[in-house]
Amino acid sequence: MTQKRAGLIGLGAMGAGIAATLRRNGYEVHACDARPGVAAGFAREGGVACGSPADVAKACGIVISVVVNAQQTESVLFGEGGAAAAMQPGSVFVMCSTVDPNWSIALEQRLGAAGIHYIDAPISGGAAKAASGQMTVMSSARPEAYAAAGGVLDAMAGKVYRLGDQAGAGSKVKIINQLLAGVHIAAAAEAMALGLREGVAPEALYEVITHSAGNSWMFENRMAHVLAGDYTPLSAVDIFVKDLGLVLDTARATKFPLPLASTAHQMFMQASTAGYAKEDDAAVIKIFPGIKLP
């Protein structure tokens, strides 16, 4: 029996986890990454290293892109050594980035003109859930795209939501998720900062809140980073500068007010400008004056 095969572009925190999950579920995974040596490291773990997105596309009928944004997705598809020119009609491109829904809709049409199926498939759950196969996929695509992708979406995630029969719906739901995620991180940072300002022991505050009604997944996860004094970026401040910007752009098109998202976006912008752009998004707490962080 021929082993199932999938291609993956981008071996960052989420991409590496997806690649490991696919391999664990019986897929031969061909992968590339823009950073020198990363794909070679993946090959040492049992994957197949490729030199470019085009090489991935030549080897695989299903190509999964796990890069940061629309600009990087454009590059891996249509830039030098891009995947699109090497993809055969009937192959599938799975787009996992957080992007403007209208851009995703246009990409479906652009790839469709070349006979390439497209799945709008933003992801959520973080690196740990990607590696354990428990992340969430918020997808939308034409029925023939789902059919051509076989079981690859179910193989790489714990929850796969099929939200519509064309691109756009997946990205819209991801945008709303990011609104909540960004606001929750900003609110968690504000609460912890107030506790520090008032002299509450941060460990005690964390213990109480995580067992009380005010808790959120983001408070529990991100404020643990603050307590540890560890701002190694799992998701960086600038990710939420981008994602909340997309949220606001989406709402602005229909003149829909988002006061909480707007405030959270300003907080992440302030943190980025203050020099914390590449730190973990929990570093948004560093914008608050007069507190001593752990």
Coordinates of C-alpha atoms in Angstrom, one line a residue:
M1 CA 0.0 0.0 0.0
T2 CA 1.3 3.4 -0.9
Q3 CA 1.9 5.6 2.1
K4 CA -0.2 8.7 2.5
R5 CA 1.8 11.8 1.6
A6 CA 1.4 15.5 2.5
G7 CA 3.5 18.6 2.0
L8 CA 4.0 21.3 4.6
I9 CA 5.5 24.8 4.2
G10 CA 6.6 26.4 7.4
L11 CA 8.1 24.5 10.4
G12 CA 7.5 27.1 13.1
A13 CA 5.9 26.3 16.4
M14 CA 2.5 25.3 14.9
G15 CA 3.9 23.9 11.6
A16 CA 6.4 21.6 13.4
G17 CA 3.6 20.3 15.6
I18 CA 1.3 19.6 12.6
A19 CA 4.2 17.8 10.8
A20 CA 4.8 15.6 13.8
T21 CA 1.1 14.8 14.1
L22 CA 0.7 13.9 10.5
R23 CA 3.8 11.6 10.7
R24 CA 2.3 10.0 13.8
N25 CA -0.9 9.4 11.8
G26 CA 0.9 7.6 9.0
Y27 CA 1.8 10.4 6.6
E28 CA 5.0 10.8 4.8
V29 CA 5.6 14.5 5.2
H30 CA 7.7 16.6 2.8
A31 CA 8.5 20.0 4.3
C32 CA 10.4 23.2 3.8
D33 CA 11.2 26.3 5.9
A34 CA 12.7 29.6 5.0
R35 CA 15.2 29.4 7.9
P36 CA 18.4 27.6 7.1
G37 CA 18.8 24.1 8.6
V38 CA 15.2 23.8 9.9
A39 CA 14.1 21.4 7.2
A40 CA 17.3 19.3 7.6
G41 CA 16.5 19.0 11.3
F42 CA 13.0 17.8 10.4
A43 CA 14.5 15.2 8.1
R44 CA 16.7 13.9 11.0
E45 CA 13.4 13.2 12.8
G46 CA 12.1 11.1 10.0
G47 CA 10.5 13.7 7.6
V48 CA 11.6 14.6 4.1
A49 CA 13.4 17.9 3.7
C50 CA 12.6 20.0 0.6
G51 CA 14.5 23.1 -0.6
S52 CA 11.6 25.2 -1.7
P53 CA 7.8 25.3 -1.7
A54 CA 8.0 24.2 -5.4
D55 CA 9.8 21.1 -4.3
V56 CA 7.1 20.4 -1.8
A57 CA 4.4 20.8 -4.4
K58 CA 6.2 18.6 -6.9
A59 CA 6.3 15.7 -4.4
C60 CA 2.8 16.1 -2.9
G61 CA -0.8 16.6 -4.1
I62 CA -1.7 18.2 -0.8
V63 CA 0.3 21.2 0.4
I64 CA -0.4 22.8 3.8
S65 CA 0.9 26.3 4.4
V66 CA 1.6 27.3 8.0
V67 CA 3.2 30.8 7.7
V68 CA 2.6 34.0 9.5
N69 CA 0.4 36.1 7.2
A70 CA -1.1 36.7 3.7
Q71 CA 2.2 38.3 2.5
Q72 CA 4.2 35.2 3.3
T73 CA 1.5 33.0 1.8
E74 CA 1.7 35.0 -1.4
S75 CA 5.4 34.4 -1.4
V76 CA 5.3 30.7 -0.9
L77 CA 2.7 30.4 -3.6
F78 CA 3.8 32.9 -6.2
G79 CA 7.3 34.0 -5.3
E80 CA 10.6 32.6 -6.5
G81 CA 10.5 28.8 -6.1
G82 CA 6.8 29.1 -5.3
A83 CA 4.4 26.2 -5.0
A84 CA 1.6 27.4 -7.3
A85 CA 3.5 26.9 -10.6
A86 CA 4.5 23.4 -9.5
M87 CA 1.1 22.2 -8.3
Q88 CA -0.8 19.9 -10.7
P89 CA -4.5 20.5 -11.5
G90 CA -6.6 18.7 -8.9
S91 CA -4.1 19.2 -6.1
V92 CA -5.0 21.0 -2.9
F93 CA -3.6 24.0 -1.1
V94 CA -4.5 24.3 2.6
M95 CA -4.0 27.8 4.0
C96 CA -3.7 27.9 7.8
S97 CA -2.7 31.5 8.4
T98 CA -4.8 34.3 10.0
V99 CA -5.7 36.6 7.0
D100 CA -8.3 39.1 5.7
P101 CA -11.3 36.9 4.7
N102 CA -11.6 38.9 1.5
W103 CA -8.1 38.0 0.6
S104 CA -8.8 34.4 1.2
I105 CA -11.9 34.5 -1.0
A106 CA -9.8 36.0 -3.8
L107 CA -7.1 33.4 -3.4
E108 CA -9.6 30.6 -3.8
Q109 CA -10.6 32.2 -7.2
R110 CA -7.0 32.7 -8.2
L111 CA -6.0 29.1 -7.5
G112 CA -9.2 27.8 -8.9
A113 CA -8.4 29.3 -12.3
A114 CA -5.3 27.1 -12.4
G115 CA -7.4 24.0 -11.4
I116 CA -6.0 24.0 -7.8
H117 CA -8.4 23.3 -5.0
Y118 CA -8.2 25.6 -2.0
I119 CA -9.1 25.2 1.7
D120 CA -9.4 28.3 3.9
A121 CA -8.3 26.6 7.1
P122 CA -7.0 28.9 9.9
I123 CA -5.9 27.1 13.1
S124 CA -6.0 27.6 16.8
G125 CA -4.7 26.0 20.0
G126 CA -1.1 26.8 20.3
A127 CA 2.1 24.7 19.7
A128 CA 1.3 22.1 22.4
K129 CA -2.0 21.2 20.9
A130 CA -0.6 21.2 17.3
A131 CA 2.0 18.7 18.5
S132 CA -0.5 16.5 20.3
G133 CA -3.0 16.6 17.4
Q134 CA -5.6 18.4 19.5
M135 CA -5.7 21.8 17.7
T136 CA -8.8 23.3 16.1
V137 CA -9.2 23.9 12.3
M138 CA -11.8 26.5 11.2
S139 CA -12.2 25.6 7.6
S140 CA -14.4 26.5 4.6
A141 CA -14.0 25.2 1.1
R142 CA -15.8 23.9 -1.9
P143 CA -17.0 20.2 -1.5
E144 CA -14.6 19.1 -4.2
A145 CA -11.7 20.6 -2.2
Y146 CA -12.6 18.7 0.9
A147 CA -13.0 15.5 -1.2
A148 CA -9.6 16.0 -2.8
A149 CA -7.9 16.6 0.6
G150 CA -8.9 13.2 1.8
G151 CA -8.5 12.8 5.5
V152 CA -5.6 15.2 6.0
L153 CA -7.5 17.8 8.0
D154 CA -8.8 15.2 10.4
A155 CA -5.3 13.7 10.6
M156 CA -3.7 16.9 11.7
A157 CA -6.3 18.3 14.2
G158 CA -8.6 17.3 17.1
K159 CA -11.5 19.4 15.9
V160 CA -12.2 20.3 12.3
Y161 CA -15.1 22.6 11.7
R162 CA -16.5 22.9 8.1
L163 CA -18.1 26.3 8.1
G164 CA -19.1 26.9 4.6
D165 CA -18.9 25.7 1.0
Q166 CA -16.5 28.4 -0.2
A167 CA -13.5 30.3 1.2
G168 CA -14.0 33.1 3.7
A169 CA -16.1 31.7 6.5
G170 CA -13.1 29.9 8.1
S171 CA -11.1 33.2 8.1
K172 CA -14.1 35.1 9.5
V173 CA -14.5 32.8 12.4
K174 CA -10.7 32.9 13.1
I175 CA -10.9 36.7 13.1
I176 CA -13.6 36.6 15.8
N177 CA -11.5 34.1 17.8
Q178 CA -8.5 36.4 17.6
L179 CA -10.7 39.3 18.8
L180 CA -11.5 37.3 21.9
A181 CA -8.0 36.0 22.4
G182 CA -6.4 39.5 22.1
V183 CA -8.9 41.1 24.4
H184 CA -8.5 38.3 27.0
I185 CA -4.7 38.6 27.0
A186 CA -4.9 42.4 27.4
A187 CA -7.5 42.0 30.2
A188 CA -5.5 39.4 31.9
A189 CA -2.4 41.6 31.8
E190 CA -4.3 44.5 33.2
A191 CA -5.7 42.5 36.1
M192 CA -2.3 41.1 37.0
A193 CA -0.7 44.5 36.7
L194 CA -3.3 46.0 39.1
G195 CA -2.7 43.1 41.5
L196 CA 1.1 43.9 41.4
R197 CA 0.4 47.6 41.9
E198 CA -1.7 46.9 44.9
G199 CA 0.9 44.6 46.5
V200 CA -0.9 41.3 46.1
A201 CA 1.4 38.3 45.9
P202 CA 1.3 37.4 42.2
E203 CA 1.4 33.6 42.8
A204 CA -1.5 33.9 45.2
L205 CA -3.5 36.1 42.8
Y206 CA -2.9 33.5 40.0
E207 CA -4.0 30.7 42.2
V208 CA -7.2 32.4 43.3
I209 CA -8.2 33.7 39.8
T210 CA -7.6 30.4 38.1
H211 CA -10.0 28.8 40.5
S212 CA -12.6 31.6 40.3
A213 CA -15.2 32.9 37.9
G214 CA -12.9 35.6 36.6
N215 CA -10.5 33.0 35.0
S216 CA -10.0 32.6 31.3
W217 CA -7.9 30.2 29.3
M218 CA -5.7 33.2 28.4
F219 CA -5.2 34.3 32.0
E220 CA -4.3 30.8 33.0
N221 CA -1.9 30.3 30.1
R222 CA -0.3 33.7 29.6
M223 CA 0.0 34.9 33.2
A224 CA 2.0 31.7 33.9
H225 CA 4.6 33.2 31.5
V226 CA 4.5 36.5 33.6
L227 CA 5.0 34.6 36.9
A228 CA 8.0 32.7 35.3
G229 CA 9.4 35.9 33.9
D230 CA 9.7 34.0 30.6
Y231 CA 8.8 36.0 27.5
T232 CA 10.1 33.5 25.0
P233 CA 7.7 34.1 22.1
L234 CA 5.2 31.3 21.6
S235 CA 2.9 33.9 20.1
A236 CA 4.6 37.3 19.8
V237 CA 3.2 40.8 20.6
D238 CA 3.4 41.6 16.9
I239 CA 1.1 38.7 16.1
F240 CA -1.7 40.5 17.9
V241 CA -0.8 43.9 16.4
K242 CA -1.5 42.1 13.1
D243 CA -4.5 40.0 14.1
L244 CA -6.4 42.7 15.9
G245 CA -5.6 45.0 13.0
L246 CA -7.3 42.5 10.8
V247 CA -10.3 42.3 13.2
L248 CA -10.6 46.1 13.1
D249 CA -10.2 46.3 9.3
T250 CA -13.0 43.7 8.9
A251 CA -15.4 45.6 11.1
R252 CA -14.5 49.0 9.7
A253 CA -15.6 47.9 6.2
T254 CA -19.2 47.8 7.5
K255 CA -18.8 50.5 10.1
F256 CA -19.2 48.1 13.0
P257 CA -17.9 49.4 16.4
L258 CA -15.4 47.3 18.3
P259 CA -14.5 49.3 21.4
L260 CA -12.8 46.5 23.4
A261 CA -10.8 45.2 20.4
S262 CA -9.7 48.7 19.6
T263 CA -8.4 49.3 23.1
A264 CA -6.6 45.9 23.1
H265 CA -5.0 46.7 19.7
Q266 CA -3.7 50.0 21.1
M267 CA -2.2 48.1 24.1
F268 CA -0.3 45.7 21.8
M269 CA 0.8 48.6 19.6
Q270 CA 2.2 50.3 22.6
A271 CA 4.0 47.2 23.7
S272 CA 5.5 46.7 20.2
T273 CA 6.6 50.3 20.0
A274 CA 8.2 50.1 23.5
G275 CA 10.5 47.3 22.2
Y276 CA 8.6 44.2 23.1
A277 CA 7.4 43.3 19.5
K278 CA 9.2 40.0 19.3
E279 CA 8.5 38.9 22.9
D280 CA 5.7 36.6 24.0
D281 CA 2.3 38.4 23.8
A282 CA 2.1 38.3 27.6
A283 CA 4.7 41.1 27.4
V284 CA 1.8 43.5 26.9
I285 CA 1.8 43.7 30.7
K286 CA 5.1 45.6 30.4
I287 CA 3.2 48.8 29.3
F288 CA 1.8 49.3 32.8
P289 CA 3.8 51.8 34.9
G290 CA 4.9 51.5 38.5
I291 CA 4.9 47.8 38.8
K292 CA 7.7 45.3 39.5
L293 CA 7.3 42.2 37.4
P294 CA 8.5 38.8 38.6

